[in-house]
Amino acid sequence: MRKSILDDRAAAAKIDRENMLGVLEETPEAYEQAYEAASTSGALPQALREPPPYLALVGMGGSAIGADMLKEWLSDAETAFEVIRGPKLPGSIRADTCVLVASYSGKTVEALKALREAQRRNARISCIASGGELLRICREEGIPYIQIRAGLQPREALPHLLCASLVTLERWAVCDPLTVKAQLKAAQGQLEELRERIGFQRPQSRNSAKQLAVRLDGSIPFIYTPQSLAAAGRRFKNQLNENAKVLAKFEVLPEMLHNEVQGWHMLKEGFGDFVSFVFLRGCEDEEEAVQLGRLKRMIRQRGGKRILEISLGSPTPQSALLMMVYYCDYVSFYLAMVRGVDPTPVRTIQSLKR
């Protein structure tokens, strides 16, 4: 019998020509390394005594996912967060407002425009990038920044973007360094254990992430999440788009109860043959758990045929978020292998930037 591509590392390497699998396998340890590197940066922002009441997080694409996760990571913080995906800043950003601008490449046009606008308003700014124009401006104009590891795709740099953001917010008194270190250490252990269960070395017959990728093949994934996993849902959708080169969408409870569910009438018209419904579970409260169970029953009743679930147990919300993201990253990689597409190049996206 011919070996599955998901159990043949040599065959997979011929598709994965830039070794995204290698980056995936290094992820658990990358968080601690990224945090230590960011903490020793020589251009950190000035420390604040009190946390700001409001903080703007600016980024696009893979650089913005770190902001989404930061917002959920610090959901109990006194500071209100706003993630801004674009060059236009809201009127709430004024003099001394804290603005964190992230662009992995340092070349993102929207981020550079947002930086200039934040400067015009005399905001308190710090930046994150691996190089490019953004770091040049910071160095020449004395803007605080953290330079992160270069040579990755923006979506591969999530540990570096998230940890640099956490270090910046420690300086701005939004979070406590000792708490963050403990959270990252706990998460690393959970991610290492998860890697043993879903990594490439685990055969498809005993690997739920590989099995899920096979079930998703040939369908459009609809990803549904509780609020606490909204960032993981968006990340999964984006990874499916960029790595596996497939259409996907995501929705979040409870908002989807007010719109998305009405569209399920199309399932009776044969649309259910082309859709996989993927529920991300593990962090929902009791009410959300009841709602998710009810939604699954409704989908079946209306003709949905592929209803899938990812449920991971974790002792903390922070570990749960990183574990779900890591699991879904592997699924998107495995789906790329099943489809025979190199997960790294994003030529359509690059063509639109020219």
Short mmCIF file of C-alpha atoms in Angstrom, two decimals:
data_model
loop_
_atom_site.label_atom_id
_atom_site.label_comp_id
_atom_site.label_asym_id
_atom_site.label_seq_id
_atom_site.Cartn_x
_atom_site.Cartn_y
_atom_site.Cartn_z
CA MET A 1 0.00 0.00 0.00
CA ARG A 2 1.27 3.49 -0.90
CA LYS A 3 2.30 5.55 2.14
CA SER A 4 0.20 8.64 2.86
CA ILE A 5 1.91 11.96 2.11
CA LEU A 6 1.23 12.80 5.77
CA ASP A 7 3.43 9.89 6.87
CA ASP A 8 6.19 10.38 4.30
CA ARG A 9 8.54 13.15 5.42
CA ALA A 10 10.71 12.95 2.31
CA ALA A 11 7.71 13.30 0.01
CA ALA A 12 6.32 16.16 2.12
CA ALA A 13 9.67 17.96 1.94
CA LYS A 14 9.44 18.03 -1.84
CA ILE A 15 6.23 20.06 -1.49
CA ASP A 16 7.28 22.08 1.57
CA ARG A 17 10.31 23.53 -0.21
CA GLU A 18 10.96 26.33 2.33
CA ASN A 19 10.57 24.05 5.36
CA MET A 20 7.53 25.48 7.12
CA LEU A 21 7.37 22.17 8.99
CA GLY A 22 10.70 22.98 10.62
CA VAL A 23 9.34 26.31 11.87
CA LEU A 24 6.24 24.56 13.22
CA GLU A 25 8.34 22.04 15.10
CA GLU A 26 10.37 24.82 16.76
CA THR A 27 7.31 26.77 17.91
CA PRO A 28 7.00 25.61 21.55
CA GLU A 29 10.53 26.73 22.37
CA ALA A 30 10.27 29.87 20.22
CA TYR A 31 8.01 31.67 22.72
CA GLU A 32 10.55 31.60 25.55
CA GLN A 33 13.41 32.50 23.19
CA ALA A 34 11.42 35.38 21.69
CA TYR A 35 10.46 36.71 25.11
CA GLU A 36 14.06 36.68 26.37
CA ALA A 37 15.30 38.39 23.20
CA ALA A 38 12.64 41.10 23.42
CA SER A 39 13.29 41.67 27.13
CA THR A 40 16.95 42.50 26.45
CA SER A 41 16.25 44.92 23.61
CA GLY A 42 18.18 48.16 23.91
CA ALA A 43 15.42 50.45 22.64
CA LEU A 44 12.46 49.61 24.87
CA PRO A 45 9.86 52.30 25.62
CA GLN A 46 10.02 54.37 28.80
CA ALA A 47 8.40 52.63 31.76
CA LEU A 48 5.07 53.99 32.97
CA ARG A 49 3.91 53.98 36.58
CA GLU A 50 0.24 53.43 35.74
CA PRO A 51 -1.36 51.48 32.89
CA PRO A 52 -2.96 53.59 30.15
CA PRO A 53 -6.77 53.50 30.03
CA TYR A 54 -6.68 52.83 26.27
CA LEU A 55 -4.14 51.26 23.93
CA ALA A 56 -4.16 50.99 20.13
CA LEU A 57 -2.55 47.97 18.44
CA VAL A 58 -1.82 48.60 14.75
CA GLY A 59 -1.01 45.83 12.27
CA MET A 60 -2.01 44.01 9.12
CA GLY A 61 -2.27 40.32 8.23
CA GLY A 62 0.09 38.09 10.18
CA SER A 63 1.34 41.06 12.18
CA ALA A 64 -2.20 41.82 13.40
CA ILE A 65 -2.86 38.30 14.67
CA GLY A 66 -0.37 38.91 17.45
CA ALA A 67 -2.46 41.92 18.45
CA ASP A 68 -5.64 39.84 18.46
CA MET A 69 -4.01 37.27 20.71
CA LEU A 70 -2.55 39.95 22.97
CA LYS A 71 -6.03 41.37 23.48
CA GLU A 72 -7.37 37.97 24.55
CA TRP A 73 -4.24 37.12 26.57
CA LEU A 74 -4.77 40.27 28.66
CA SER A 75 -8.56 40.21 28.72
CA ASP A 76 -8.58 40.94 32.47
CA ALA A 77 -6.34 44.01 32.17
CA GLU A 78 -7.61 47.44 33.17
CA THR A 79 -6.56 48.83 29.79
CA ALA A 80 -9.03 48.80 26.88
CA PHE A 81 -7.49 47.47 23.65
CA GLU A 82 -8.36 48.32 20.07
CA VAL A 83 -6.87 46.41 17.14
CA ILE A 84 -6.53 48.64 14.08
CA ARG A 85 -6.14 46.94 10.70
CA GLY A 86 -5.43 49.86 8.43
CA PRO A 87 -3.74 53.26 8.12
CA LYS A 88 -6.56 55.37 9.52
CA LEU A 89 -6.49 55.96 13.26
CA PRO A 90 -9.67 56.64 15.28
CA GLY A 91 -10.27 60.01 16.88
CA SER A 92 -9.69 58.47 20.30
CA ILE A 93 -5.93 58.50 19.64
CA ARG A 94 -4.61 61.80 20.95
CA ALA A 95 -1.50 63.18 22.63
CA ASP A 96 0.12 60.60 24.96
CA THR A 97 -2.21 57.79 23.84
CA CYS A 98 -0.22 54.53 23.72
CA VAL A 99 0.10 53.14 20.18
CA LEU A 100 1.95 49.93 19.35
CA VAL A 101 2.72 49.56 15.62
CA ALA A 102 3.74 46.11 14.38
CA SER A 103 4.92 45.19 10.90
CA TYR A 104 7.00 42.05 10.62
CA SER A 105 8.70 43.16 7.41
CA GLY A 106 8.85 46.80 8.46
CA LYS A 107 7.60 47.66 4.98
CA THR A 108 3.81 47.47 5.40
CA VAL A 109 2.38 50.62 3.83
CA GLU A 110 -0.62 50.79 6.16
CA ALA A 111 1.55 50.48 9.26
CA LEU A 112 3.93 53.20 8.07
CA LYS A 113 1.04 55.57 7.38
CA ALA A 114 -0.46 54.84 10.80
CA LEU A 115 2.91 55.55 12.42
CA ARG A 116 3.13 58.97 10.77
CA GLU A 117 -0.42 59.80 11.80
CA ALA A 118 0.28 58.74 15.40
CA GLN A 119 3.36 60.98 15.37
CA ARG A 120 1.29 63.89 14.09
CA ARG A 121 -1.03 63.46 17.08
CA ASN A 122 1.90 63.26 19.54
CA ALA A 123 0.93 59.77 20.66
CA ARG A 124 3.22 57.61 22.82
CA ILE A 125 4.55 55.15 20.22
CA SER A 126 6.52 51.92 20.20
CA CYS A 127 7.15 49.65 17.22
CA ILE A 128 7.91 46.01 16.41
CA ALA A 129 9.59 44.83 13.19
CA SER A 130 12.37 42.62 11.87
CA GLY A 131 13.83 45.43 9.74
CA GLY A 132 12.70 47.64 6.89
CA GLU A 133 11.57 51.25 6.76
CA LEU A 134 9.79 51.05 10.11
CA LEU A 135 13.01 50.34 12.02
CA ARG A 136 14.90 52.95 10.00
CA ILE A 137 12.40 55.60 11.07
CA CYS A 138 12.55 54.46 14.69
CA ARG A 139 16.34 54.63 14.81
CA GLU A 140 16.60 57.99 13.09
CA GLU A 141 13.79 59.64 15.05
CA GLY A 142 14.31 58.09 18.47
CA ILE A 143 11.11 56.03 18.57
CA PRO A 144 11.23 53.00 20.93
CA TYR A 145 11.20 49.65 19.17
CA ILE A 146 11.92 45.94 19.43
CA GLN A 147 13.67 44.23 16.55
CA ILE A 148 12.57 40.62 16.18
CA ARG A 149 13.97 37.62 14.34
CA ALA A 150 14.16 38.06 10.56
CA GLY A 151 13.89 35.46 7.79
CA LEU A 152 10.38 34.19 8.49
CA GLN A 153 7.00 34.63 6.88
CA PRO A 154 4.94 37.10 8.98
CA ARG A 155 2.52 34.31 9.93
CA GLU A 156 5.47 32.16 11.08
CA ALA A 157 6.68 34.96 13.36
CA LEU A 158 3.72 34.84 15.76
CA PRO A 159 5.80 33.88 18.86
CA HIS A 160 8.13 36.81 18.19
CA LEU A 161 5.35 39.33 17.52
CA LEU A 162 3.33 38.25 20.55
CA CYS A 163 6.26 38.18 22.97
CA ALA A 164 7.63 41.53 21.80
CA SER A 165 4.16 42.98 22.33
CA LEU A 166 3.98 41.52 25.85
CA VAL A 167 7.36 43.02 26.73
CA THR A 168 6.27 46.42 25.41
CA LEU A 169 3.10 46.28 27.49
CA GLU A 170 5.11 45.32 30.56
CA ARG A 171 6.96 48.63 30.13
CA TRP A 172 3.62 50.39 29.86
CA ALA A 173 2.44 48.76 33.15
CA VAL A 174 -0.36 46.83 31.42
CA CYS A 175 0.93 43.43 32.55
CA ASP A 176 3.33 42.04 35.15
CA PRO A 177 6.64 40.48 33.96
CA LEU A 178 6.62 37.68 36.55
CA THR A 179 3.07 36.71 35.61
CA VAL A 180 3.85 36.76 31.90
CA LYS A 181 6.96 34.60 32.39
CA ALA A 182 4.95 32.04 34.37
CA GLN A 183 2.21 31.99 31.74
CA LEU A 184 4.70 31.46 28.92
CA LYS A 185 6.51 28.71 30.81
CA ALA A 186 3.26 26.86 31.46
CA ALA A 187 2.21 27.27 27.85
CA GLN A 188 5.52 25.95 26.56
CA GLY A 189 5.09 22.71 28.46
CA GLN A 190 1.57 22.29 27.09
CA LEU A 191 2.75 23.01 23.53
CA GLU A 192 5.57 20.48 23.81
CA GLU A 193 3.10 17.80 24.89
CA LEU A 194 0.76 18.75 22.05
CA ARG A 195 3.60 18.49 19.55
CA GLU A 196 4.11 14.88 20.62
CA ARG A 197 0.46 14.14 19.82
CA ILE A 198 0.11 15.96 16.47
CA GLY A 199 3.64 16.37 15.11
CA PHE A 200 4.70 14.84 11.80
CA GLN A 201 6.36 11.90 13.56
CA ARG A 202 2.96 10.72 14.86
CA PRO A 203 1.35 8.50 12.15
CA GLN A 204 -1.92 9.53 10.59
CA SER A 205 -3.72 6.59 12.19
CA ARG A 206 -3.03 8.10 15.64
CA ASN A 207 -2.85 11.80 14.73
CA SER A 208 -6.09 13.78 15.03
CA ALA A 209 -4.67 16.87 13.26
CA LYS A 210 -3.72 14.84 10.20
CA GLN A 211 -7.12 13.15 10.21
CA LEU A 212 -8.89 16.50 10.42
CA ALA A 213 -6.90 17.85 7.46
CA VAL A 214 -7.98 14.88 5.36
CA ARG A 215 -11.62 15.46 6.29
CA LEU A 216 -11.38 19.14 5.37
CA ASP A 217 -9.99 18.43 1.90
CA GLY A 218 -12.41 19.41 -0.86
CA SER A 219 -14.60 21.61 1.35
CA ILE A 220 -14.89 25.23 2.47
CA PRO A 221 -14.28 25.34 6.24
CA PHE A 222 -16.68 27.44 8.32
CA ILE A 223 -14.98 28.00 11.69
CA TYR A 224 -17.10 28.78 14.75
CA THR A 225 -15.62 29.81 18.11
CA PRO A 226 -16.53 31.14 21.55
CA GLN A 227 -15.33 34.67 22.28
CA SER A 228 -12.26 33.46 24.16
CA LEU A 229 -10.98 31.69 21.01
CA ALA A 230 -11.89 34.38 18.48
CA ALA A 231 -8.21 35.11 17.76
CA ALA A 232 -7.56 31.40 17.21
CA GLY A 233 -10.51 31.23 14.83
CA ARG A 234 -9.29 34.17 12.77
CA ARG A 235 -5.78 32.73 12.77
CA PHE A 236 -7.05 29.33 11.57
CA LYS A 237 -9.03 30.96 8.77
CA ASN A 238 -5.99 32.96 7.66
CA GLN A 239 -3.68 29.93 7.85
CA LEU A 240 -6.05 27.91 5.71
CA ASN A 241 -6.10 30.76 3.18
CA GLU A 242 -2.33 31.24 3.05
CA ASN A 243 -0.90 27.79 3.78
CA ALA A 244 -3.45 25.46 2.20
CA LYS A 245 -4.66 27.99 -0.42
CA VAL A 246 -8.36 27.36 0.29
CA LEU A 247 -11.34 29.57 1.01
CA ALA A 248 -12.47 29.66 4.64
CA LYS A 249 -14.48 31.86 6.99
CA PHE A 250 -14.95 32.23 10.72
CA GLU A 251 -17.67 33.50 13.06
CA VAL A 252 -17.83 34.09 16.79
CA LEU A 253 -20.46 33.52 19.49
CA PRO A 254 -22.74 35.21 20.36
CA GLU A 255 -22.68 37.54 17.32
CA MET A 256 -23.26 34.71 14.84
CA LEU A 257 -26.56 33.89 16.54
CA HIS A 258 -27.87 37.19 15.18
CA ASN A 259 -26.98 36.66 11.50
CA GLU A 260 -24.93 33.62 10.40
CA VAL A 261 -27.46 31.00 11.49
CA GLN A 262 -30.14 32.35 9.16
CA GLY A 263 -27.93 31.57 6.18
CA TRP A 264 -27.98 27.87 7.00
CA HIS A 265 -31.16 27.60 4.93
CA MET A 266 -28.80 27.20 1.96
CA LEU A 267 -27.80 23.82 3.36
CA LYS A 268 -31.14 22.47 2.16
CA GLU A 269 -30.27 23.66 -1.34
CA GLY A 270 -27.24 21.37 -1.60
CA PHE A 271 -24.68 23.81 -0.23
CA GLY A 272 -23.99 21.42 2.64
CA ASP A 273 -22.05 19.17 0.26
CA PHE A 274 -19.28 21.77 0.02
CA VAL A 275 -18.94 22.99 3.61
CA SER A 276 -17.16 21.67 6.69
CA PHE A 277 -18.30 23.17 9.99
CA VAL A 278 -15.40 23.30 12.44
CA PHE A 279 -16.11 24.12 16.09
CA LEU A 280 -13.20 25.26 18.26
CA ARG A 281 -13.89 24.22 21.84
CA GLY A 282 -12.24 24.22 25.23
CA CYS A 283 -12.55 27.73 26.62
CA GLU A 284 -16.26 28.43 26.44
CA ASP A 285 -18.37 29.26 29.46
CA GLU A 286 -21.43 27.20 30.36
CA GLU A 287 -23.83 29.27 28.27
CA GLU A 288 -21.55 29.14 25.22
CA ALA A 289 -21.20 25.36 25.61
CA VAL A 290 -24.98 24.98 25.49
CA GLN A 291 -25.19 27.27 22.45
CA LEU A 292 -22.47 25.40 20.58
CA GLY A 293 -24.17 22.07 21.21
CA ARG A 294 -27.46 23.47 19.97
CA LEU A 295 -25.85 24.90 16.85
CA LYS A 296 -24.37 21.52 15.93
CA ARG A 297 -27.80 19.92 16.17
CA MET A 298 -29.34 22.67 14.02
CA ILE A 299 -26.70 22.20 11.32
CA ARG A 300 -27.44 18.47 11.15
CA GLN A 301 -31.15 19.11 10.94
CA ARG A 302 -30.67 21.53 8.06
CA GLY A 303 -28.50 19.20 6.03
CA GLY A 304 -24.95 19.88 7.15
CA LYS A 305 -22.85 16.77 6.53
CA ARG A 306 -19.36 17.53 7.87
CA ILE A 307 -19.44 18.74 11.46
CA LEU A 308 -16.02 18.66 13.07
CA GLU A 309 -14.66 19.72 16.44
CA ILE A 310 -11.30 20.62 17.95
CA SER A 311 -11.37 20.44 21.73
CA LEU A 312 -8.20 20.81 23.78
CA GLY A 313 -7.98 20.79 27.54
CA SER A 314 -5.72 23.36 29.20
CA PRO A 315 -5.21 24.68 32.74
CA THR A 316 -5.10 28.38 31.75
CA PRO A 317 -6.77 30.61 29.14
CA GLN A 318 -3.36 31.66 27.81
CA SER A 319 -2.22 28.07 27.29
CA ALA A 320 -5.56 27.19 25.75
CA LEU A 321 -5.21 29.99 23.21
CA LEU A 322 -1.66 29.08 22.18
CA MET A 323 -2.51 25.37 22.03
CA MET A 324 -5.51 25.95 19.76
CA VAL A 325 -3.46 28.15 17.46
CA TYR A 326 -0.67 25.55 17.33
CA TYR A 327 -3.06 22.72 16.61
CA CYS A 328 -4.75 24.63 13.82
CA ASP A 329 -1.41 25.68 12.33
CA TYR A 330 -0.52 22.00 11.98
CA VAL A 331 -3.91 21.25 10.40
CA SER A 332 -3.40 23.99 7.79
CA PHE A 333 0.07 22.61 7.00
CA TYR A 334 -1.22 19.06 6.68
CA LEU A 335 -4.05 20.21 4.40
CA ALA A 336 -1.46 21.91 2.18
CA MET A 337 0.39 18.57 1.95
CA VAL A 338 -2.82 16.69 1.10
CA ARG A 339 -3.54 19.24 -1.63
CA GLY A 340 0.03 19.12 -2.90
CA VAL A 341 0.67 22.86 -2.50
CA ASP A 342 3.73 24.55 -1.02
CA PRO A 343 2.46 26.29 2.13
CA THR A 344 4.97 29.15 2.15
CA PRO A 345 4.55 31.21 -1.07
CA VAL A 346 1.65 33.71 -1.16
CA ARG A 347 2.07 34.99 -4.70
CA THR A 348 -1.43 36.43 -5.05
CA ILE A 349 -0.96 38.52 -1.91
CA GLN A 350 2.47 39.68 -3.07
CA SER A 351 1.14 40.65 -6.48
CA LEU A 352 -1.37 43.00 -4.85
CA LYS A 353 1.41 44.75 -2.91
CA ARG A 354 3.36 45.69 -6.01
#
